[in-house]
Short mmCIF file of C-alpha atoms and ligand atoms in Angstrom, two decimals:
data_model
loop_
_atom_site.label_atom_id
_atom_site.label_comp_id
_atom_site.label_asym_id
_atom_site.label_seq_id
_atom_site.Cartn_x
_atom_site.Cartn_y
_atom_site.Cartn_z
CA MET A 1 142.08 75.29 82.59
CA LYS A 2 140.99 77.25 85.66
CA ASN A 3 138.39 76.00 87.92
CA PHE A 4 135.05 76.91 87.25
CA LEU A 5 133.88 79.73 89.59
CA TRP A 6 130.47 79.56 89.31
CA LYS A 7 128.57 79.75 92.86
CA ASN A 8 124.97 78.95 93.26
CA HIS A 9 123.12 80.92 95.53
CA SER A 10 119.90 79.94 94.83
CA ASP A 11 117.40 79.12 97.20
CA THR A 12 114.70 76.40 95.65
CA GLY A 13 115.38 72.95 95.13
CA LYS A 14 113.68 73.37 91.94
CA ARG A 15 115.91 76.13 90.51
CA THR A 16 119.11 74.18 92.10
CA SER A 17 118.50 70.99 90.26
CA ASN A 18 117.96 73.49 86.86
CA ARG A 19 121.35 75.23 87.58
CA ILE A 20 122.95 72.18 87.86
CA ARG A 21 121.82 70.92 84.73
CA LYS A 22 122.80 74.10 83.19
CA ILE A 23 126.27 73.63 84.80
CA SER A 24 126.94 70.46 83.50
CA GLY A 25 125.22 71.50 79.96
CA PHE A 26 127.46 74.62 80.13
CA LEU A 27 130.89 72.92 81.19
CA SER A 28 130.24 70.28 78.52
CA ILE A 29 129.73 73.13 75.87
CA LEU A 30 132.54 75.10 77.24
CA LEU A 31 134.88 71.94 77.41
CA ALA A 32 134.40 71.20 73.60
CA ALA A 33 134.59 75.15 73.16
CA PHE A 34 138.26 75.09 74.66
CA PHE A 35 138.83 72.06 72.49
CA ILE A 36 137.82 73.32 68.96
CA ALA A 37 139.65 76.90 70.16
CA GLY A 38 142.77 74.86 70.85
CA CYS A 39 143.13 73.14 67.95
CA VAL A 40 142.14 75.77 65.54
CA ASN A 41 143.49 78.79 67.41
CA SER A 42 145.17 78.68 70.71
CA GLY A 43 144.51 82.26 71.42
CA ASP A 44 140.62 82.04 71.26
CA LYS A 45 138.81 81.70 74.64
CA LYS A 46 136.02 79.55 72.77
CA GLU A 47 134.00 79.21 69.48
CA ASP A 48 133.16 82.82 67.71
CA THR A 49 129.48 81.49 67.54
CA ASP A 50 129.36 80.79 71.57
CA ILE A 51 127.86 83.55 73.63
CA LEU A 52 128.61 83.66 77.21
CA LEU A 53 126.42 86.15 79.29
CA GLY A 54 126.93 86.83 82.90
CA PHE A 55 123.96 87.93 85.05
CA SER A 56 123.71 89.10 88.53
CA GLN A 57 120.46 88.88 89.98
CA ILE A 58 119.31 90.95 93.14
CA GLY A 59 117.62 88.23 95.03
CA SER A 60 114.21 86.58 95.35
CA GLU A 61 112.37 88.88 97.14
CA SER A 62 109.24 88.91 95.04
CA ALA A 63 106.92 87.09 92.68
CA TRP A 64 108.37 89.77 90.53
CA ARG A 65 111.89 88.79 90.94
CA ILE A 66 110.98 84.97 90.43
CA GLY A 67 109.21 85.72 87.43
CA ASN A 68 112.02 87.72 86.04
CA THR A 69 114.80 85.19 86.78
CA THR A 70 112.42 82.33 85.22
CA ASP A 71 111.80 84.52 82.04
CA ILE A 72 115.77 85.18 81.95
CA GLU A 73 116.67 81.65 81.97
CA GLN A 74 114.23 80.60 79.47
CA GLN A 75 115.18 83.20 77.10
CA ALA A 76 118.81 82.39 77.40
CA GLU A 77 117.54 78.87 76.29
CA ASN A 78 115.81 80.05 73.65
CA TYR A 79 118.11 82.11 72.30
CA GLY A 80 121.19 79.52 72.93
CA VAL A 81 122.80 81.61 75.19
CA ASN A 82 125.13 80.34 78.02
CA LEU A 83 124.09 82.05 80.98
CA MET A 84 126.31 82.13 84.23
CA PHE A 85 123.36 83.12 86.75
CA GLU A 86 123.91 84.46 90.18
CA ASN A 87 121.63 85.59 92.83
CA ALA A 88 123.06 87.95 95.27
CA ASN A 89 120.35 87.38 97.86
CA GLN A 90 119.67 91.43 98.25
CA LYS A 91 123.26 92.29 99.06
CA GLN A 92 124.95 94.94 96.80
CA GLU A 93 128.73 93.36 97.46
CA ASN A 94 127.60 89.71 96.41
CA GLN A 95 126.49 91.51 92.99
CA ILE A 96 129.92 93.40 92.99
CA ASP A 97 131.70 90.04 93.72
CA ALA A 98 129.68 88.32 90.97
CA ILE A 99 130.45 90.81 88.57
CA ARG A 100 133.86 90.47 89.21
CA ARG A 101 134.01 86.62 88.77
CA PHE A 102 132.36 87.54 85.69
CA ILE A 103 135.27 89.71 84.28
CA ALA A 104 137.76 86.79 85.65
CA TYR A 105 135.93 84.54 83.72
CA LYS A 106 135.99 86.43 80.88
CA VAL A 107 132.27 86.58 79.79
CA ASP A 108 130.84 88.19 76.60
CA VAL A 109 128.37 90.39 78.15
CA ILE A 110 127.73 91.22 81.37
CA ALA A 111 123.93 91.66 82.57
CA PHE A 112 123.13 92.65 85.93
CA SER A 113 119.83 94.38 87.99
CA PRO A 114 121.77 96.68 90.25
CA ILE A 115 119.73 96.60 93.92
CA VAL A 116 120.63 100.41 94.39
CA GLU A 117 121.97 103.50 91.92
CA ASP A 118 125.17 104.33 93.86
CA GLY A 119 128.37 102.59 94.21
CA TRP A 120 129.04 101.00 90.72
CA ASP A 121 131.78 103.15 89.43
CA ASN A 122 134.58 101.02 90.41
CA VAL A 123 133.37 97.70 89.29
CA LEU A 124 132.09 98.73 86.12
CA MET A 125 135.74 100.29 85.26
CA GLU A 126 136.96 97.07 85.94
CA ALA A 127 134.60 95.80 83.17
CA LYS A 128 135.07 98.67 80.78
CA ASP A 129 138.99 98.01 80.87
CA ALA A 130 138.36 94.26 80.24
CA GLY A 131 136.33 95.12 77.25
CA ILE A 132 133.10 93.73 78.66
CA PRO A 133 130.03 95.65 77.46
CA VAL A 134 127.43 95.59 80.37
CA ILE A 135 123.61 95.59 80.24
CA LEU A 136 121.79 97.39 82.86
CA VAL A 137 118.45 94.86 83.50
CA ASP A 138 115.26 96.27 85.37
CA ARG A 139 117.05 98.80 87.49
CA ASP A 140 119.23 102.04 86.74
CA ILE A 141 122.57 103.35 88.16
CA SER A 142 123.61 107.02 89.21
CA THR A 143 127.27 107.78 88.02
CA GLU A 144 129.48 110.72 86.90
CA THR A 145 131.31 108.65 84.61
CA GLU A 146 130.02 108.10 81.00
CA GLY A 147 130.35 104.46 79.03
CA LEU A 148 130.13 102.37 82.09
CA THR A 149 126.79 100.73 80.81
CA THR A 150 125.78 100.37 77.16
CA CYS A 151 122.07 100.29 77.35
CA LEU A 152 119.06 99.70 80.19
CA ILE A 153 116.29 97.47 79.43
CA GLY A 154 113.53 97.93 82.09
CA ALA A 155 110.07 99.43 83.06
CA ASP A 156 109.58 103.28 82.96
CA PHE A 157 108.93 103.42 87.03
CA TYR A 158 108.15 107.15 86.57
CA GLU A 159 105.03 106.60 84.12
CA GLU A 160 104.10 103.65 86.60
CA GLY A 161 103.87 106.41 89.40
CA VAL A 162 102.24 108.53 87.17
CA MET A 163 99.49 106.08 86.15
CA ALA A 164 98.75 105.17 89.82
CA ALA A 165 98.32 108.54 90.75
CA GLU A 166 96.11 109.37 87.54
CA TYR A 167 94.02 106.38 88.53
CA LEU A 168 93.57 107.93 92.22
CA ILE A 169 92.38 111.04 91.01
CA ARG A 170 89.77 109.63 88.71
CA LYS A 171 88.56 107.28 91.51
CA ALA A 172 88.34 110.52 93.60
CA ASP A 173 86.39 111.90 91.12
CA ARG A 174 84.21 108.98 90.72
CA ILE A 175 83.25 108.56 94.44
CA GLY A 176 83.31 112.27 95.11
CA LEU A 177 86.14 112.69 97.81
CA THR A 178 87.36 116.30 98.62
CA GLU A 179 89.98 115.68 101.21
CA VAL A 180 92.31 112.28 100.02
CA ASN A 181 94.91 111.35 102.80
CA ILE A 182 97.79 108.80 101.27
CA VAL A 183 100.04 106.51 103.17
CA GLU A 184 103.00 105.49 101.06
CA ILE A 185 104.71 102.31 101.29
CA THR A 186 108.08 102.50 99.52
CA GLY A 187 110.79 100.32 98.02
CA THR A 188 113.92 99.62 98.69
CA GLU A 189 115.70 102.69 99.39
CA ASN A 190 117.87 104.62 96.62
CA SER A 191 116.59 101.66 94.24
CA THR A 192 115.49 103.36 90.71
CA PRO A 193 111.92 101.80 91.02
CA MET A 194 111.89 103.24 94.62
CA ARG A 195 112.60 106.82 93.45
CA GLN A 196 110.73 106.87 90.04
CA ARG A 197 107.54 105.44 91.53
CA GLN A 198 107.66 108.10 94.35
CA ALA A 199 108.45 110.90 92.04
CA GLY A 200 106.09 109.89 88.91
CA PHE A 201 103.08 109.62 92.02
CA ALA A 202 104.22 112.74 93.74
CA ASP A 203 104.66 115.35 90.58
CA THR A 204 101.05 113.91 89.60
CA ILE A 205 98.90 114.44 92.61
CA ALA A 206 100.68 118.06 93.09
CA LYS A 207 98.23 118.96 90.42
CA ASP A 208 95.45 118.17 92.91
CA GLU A 209 94.32 120.01 95.76
CA ARG A 210 92.68 117.20 97.40
CA MET A 211 95.75 115.01 97.64
CA HIS A 212 97.82 114.86 100.87
CA ILE A 213 100.62 112.26 101.70
CA LEU A 214 100.33 111.68 105.52
CA GLU A 215 103.85 109.56 105.14
CA SER A 216 105.84 107.77 103.28
CA ILE A 217 107.67 104.74 105.00
CA ASP A 218 110.43 102.48 103.87
CA GLY A 219 109.07 98.74 103.03
CA ASP A 220 112.18 97.08 101.11
CA PHE A 221 109.84 95.59 98.79
CA LEU A 222 109.53 93.00 101.03
CA LYS A 223 105.95 91.48 102.49
CA SER A 224 107.17 91.56 106.03
CA ARG A 225 108.16 94.93 105.79
CA GLY A 226 104.95 95.55 104.11
CA ALA A 227 103.00 94.21 107.26
CA GLU A 228 105.19 96.08 109.70
CA CYS A 229 104.78 99.40 107.99
CA MET A 230 100.87 99.24 107.72
CA ARG A 231 100.75 97.92 111.33
CA TYR A 232 102.58 101.46 112.49
CA LEU A 233 100.64 103.44 109.68
CA MET A 234 97.24 102.13 111.12
CA GLU A 235 98.43 102.85 114.95
CA THR A 236 99.51 106.18 114.04
CA TYR A 237 96.59 107.31 111.42
CA GLY A 238 94.26 104.78 112.00
CA ASP A 239 90.59 106.11 109.73
CA GLU A 240 92.38 109.10 108.92
CA ILE A 241 93.86 106.79 105.98
CA ASP A 242 91.65 107.13 102.75
CA VAL A 243 94.65 105.21 100.71
CA VAL A 244 97.42 102.93 100.40
CA TYR A 245 100.00 103.73 97.59
CA SER A 246 102.49 100.59 97.73
CA HIS A 247 105.29 100.24 95.49
CA ASN A 248 104.93 96.54 94.81
CA ASP A 249 102.46 93.82 95.25
CA GLU A 250 104.53 91.86 98.00
CA MET A 251 104.14 94.81 100.11
CA THR A 252 100.82 95.29 99.59
CA LEU A 253 99.89 91.66 100.11
CA GLY A 254 101.70 92.09 103.67
CA ALA A 255 99.78 95.43 104.32
CA LEU A 256 96.40 94.21 103.51
CA PRO A 257 95.67 91.89 106.77
CA GLU A 258 96.83 94.55 108.93
CA ILE A 259 94.33 96.94 107.62
CA GLU A 260 91.60 94.28 108.24
CA LYS A 261 93.08 93.31 112.00
CA ALA A 262 92.50 97.62 112.47
CA GLY A 263 88.64 96.66 111.65
CA TYR A 264 88.75 98.19 107.97
CA VAL A 265 87.92 96.79 104.86
CA PRO A 266 90.53 97.19 102.04
CA GLY A 267 89.28 98.11 98.57
CA ARG A 268 86.36 99.59 100.75
CA ASP A 269 87.15 101.45 103.39
CA VAL A 270 90.68 102.02 102.30
CA ILE A 271 91.88 102.79 98.48
CA ILE A 272 94.59 100.07 97.71
CA ILE A 273 96.81 101.17 94.92
CA SER A 274 99.89 98.25 93.98
CA ILE A 275 102.39 98.00 91.48
CA ASP A 276 103.92 94.63 89.64
CA GLY A 277 101.00 92.86 88.68
CA GLY A 278 101.64 89.25 89.89
CA GLN A 279 99.15 86.79 89.85
CA GLU A 280 98.17 86.86 93.55
CA ALA A 281 97.73 90.44 93.63
CA ILE A 282 95.34 90.35 90.47
CA ASP A 283 93.45 87.53 92.30
CA VAL A 284 92.94 89.86 95.07
CA LEU A 285 91.97 92.92 92.72
CA LYS A 286 89.20 90.27 91.49
CA GLU A 287 88.43 89.78 94.76
CA GLY A 288 87.75 93.59 95.38
CA LYS A 289 90.65 94.41 98.31
CA ILE A 290 92.72 95.76 95.97
CA ASN A 291 91.47 98.78 93.69
CA CYS A 292 94.45 99.08 91.24
CA VAL A 293 97.30 97.38 89.75
CA VAL A 294 99.74 99.18 87.54
CA GLU A 295 101.51 96.50 85.62
CA CYS A 296 105.16 96.17 85.64
CA THR A 297 106.24 93.06 83.55
CA PRO A 298 109.27 91.34 84.96
CA LYS A 299 109.46 89.69 81.20
CA LEU A 300 112.59 91.48 79.96
CA GLY A 301 114.72 88.39 78.85
CA LYS A 302 114.03 88.63 75.27
CA GLU A 303 115.30 91.92 75.05
CA VAL A 304 118.65 91.09 77.22
CA MET A 305 119.11 87.97 74.98
CA GLU A 306 118.79 90.04 71.66
CA THR A 307 120.67 92.68 73.04
CA ALA A 308 123.69 90.54 74.22
CA ILE A 309 123.87 88.81 70.92
CA LYS A 310 124.19 92.30 69.10
CA LEU A 311 126.75 93.49 71.48
CA LYS A 312 128.63 90.53 70.92
CA ALA A 313 128.66 91.03 67.30
CA GLY A 314 129.93 94.51 67.82
CA GLU A 315 126.44 96.24 66.79
CA LYS A 316 124.97 99.16 68.30
CA VAL A 317 122.25 98.99 70.66
CA GLU A 318 119.20 100.94 71.65
CA PRO A 319 120.25 103.06 74.98
CA VAL A 320 116.94 102.49 76.71
CA ILE A 321 114.34 99.95 76.05
CA HIS A 322 111.12 100.15 78.04
CA PRO A 323 108.19 97.30 77.78
CA MET A 324 104.53 98.64 77.04
CA GLU A 325 102.52 98.51 80.26
CA VAL A 326 99.06 98.80 81.46
CA VAL A 327 96.90 99.35 84.47
CA PHE A 328 94.34 96.95 85.78
CA SER A 329 91.80 98.11 88.08
CA ASP A 330 88.27 98.48 89.57
CA GLU A 331 87.26 100.64 86.26
CA GLN A 332 87.08 97.59 84.37
CA ASP A 333 85.77 93.96 84.19
CA THR A 334 88.84 92.04 86.21
CA SER A 335 87.21 88.65 85.21
CA LYS A 336 88.57 89.60 81.92
CA ILE A 337 92.07 89.76 82.84
CA GLU A 338 94.28 86.97 81.43
CA PRO A 339 96.42 85.03 83.41
CA ARG A 340 99.54 86.81 84.26
CA GLY A 341 102.28 84.03 83.94
CA TYR A 342 104.27 85.44 87.60
O1 GYE B 1 108.54 96.15 91.60
C1 GYE B 1 109.49 94.39 92.95
C2 GYE B 1 110.97 93.67 93.23
O2 GYE B 1 112.81 96.44 90.12
C3 GYE B 1 110.74 96.42 89.10
O3 GYE B 1 111.66 94.92 92.22
C4 GYE B 1 111.55 95.60 90.47
C5 GYE B 1 110.63 95.75 91.44
C6 GYE B 1 109.31 95.22 91.37
O4 GYE B 1 111.41 93.11 93.75
O5 GYE B 1 108.51 93.68 93.01
#
C-alpha cells in the first residue's frame, strides 16, 4: 500500500485536531477495507459500500467559506462519506495539485469549489480519463469541453445581484432619491459569484435612470481589501457616494469603519448592501449600519453528499442545484431574524 498522500493545509487548531481525528479514523476504515478487499477480491480498491470523496476547498477567506467547510465536514459524517479534505489557501495551483492527488488516490468522486472560472480543462480531463465523476460546489467553471463535470451545486449568484438591485430601487422610491450614485466592491476577479453578482445587479439597475455606478473595484472577497477599497473610494468620491454595493459580508465589514472615519454614518448617510448573510453582518444590519443583506447559504453539504452517493451508484444527477435564498433588510423587523449558524 502506498503512503497516504493527504496533506493538511488547515489553519486553525480546532480543525487540525478534527482532521487528525478524521485521518486516523479514515486510515483505519481504509485499512479494514483493503484487508476485506484483499480477502474477497484482490482487484477491488475497497469495500463496495465505502465512498471516498475528495473535496478541494478554496481557502478560509470568509465566514461563508468557514461555514461551508464545517457543513461539508458535518454532512460527510452524517452520510457516512469518507472525506479527503484539502484547503487550497486561495491558490488555484493548490486546487489543481489537490485534484491530482485525489486522482492518484483513486477516490470515488471529486468535488471542488473553483476559485476562478478558467484553467481547469487539463486536470478535469485527467479526472475524466480516470473515470472519476466531478461535482462543482459553490462556483462554476468556464470551458469549451463537454462532460468534464457532472453537476453544479451552488447559489444563483445572478439572482442575488438582481435581489440586491431590486432592494435598492425600492429603497430609492421609499426615501425619494432622484439620483443614486453607487460604488461597487467586487469579489475575486473571474470568479462566478463576482461575475454574476455584478451582472445581475447591473442588468437590473439599467432599467432605472436614477442609478449610476461611479466605480467598480476588486476587493477579492477579503475584509482587508474591502477596507482598502473603501478608503480609496471615500477619498475619490466623498459625499457623492449614496450606495455601497459589496459582493460579500467580509468586504462590507472592512468597508464600514472607513466610511465612519470619513465622517459619515453607514446605513444612514450611505446605503449599504451586502451579500452572504453571516451572523456578524446580520448583527450589524440589526444595529442599522447595513441596510440590506442578500442571503447566500454556505450549507451545501447535504446536496453534495447525496449527489456523491448517487454518482458512486452510477445514477443520474440534476445538472444544477440552487438553494432557496432570501433578502434581509431594513424593510422588515430585523429582530425576528433567526441565528444564522455561520
Ligand atoms: O460570497 C464569499 C466567499 O463563493 C459564494 O465566496 C461564495 C463566496 C461568498 O468567500 O464570502
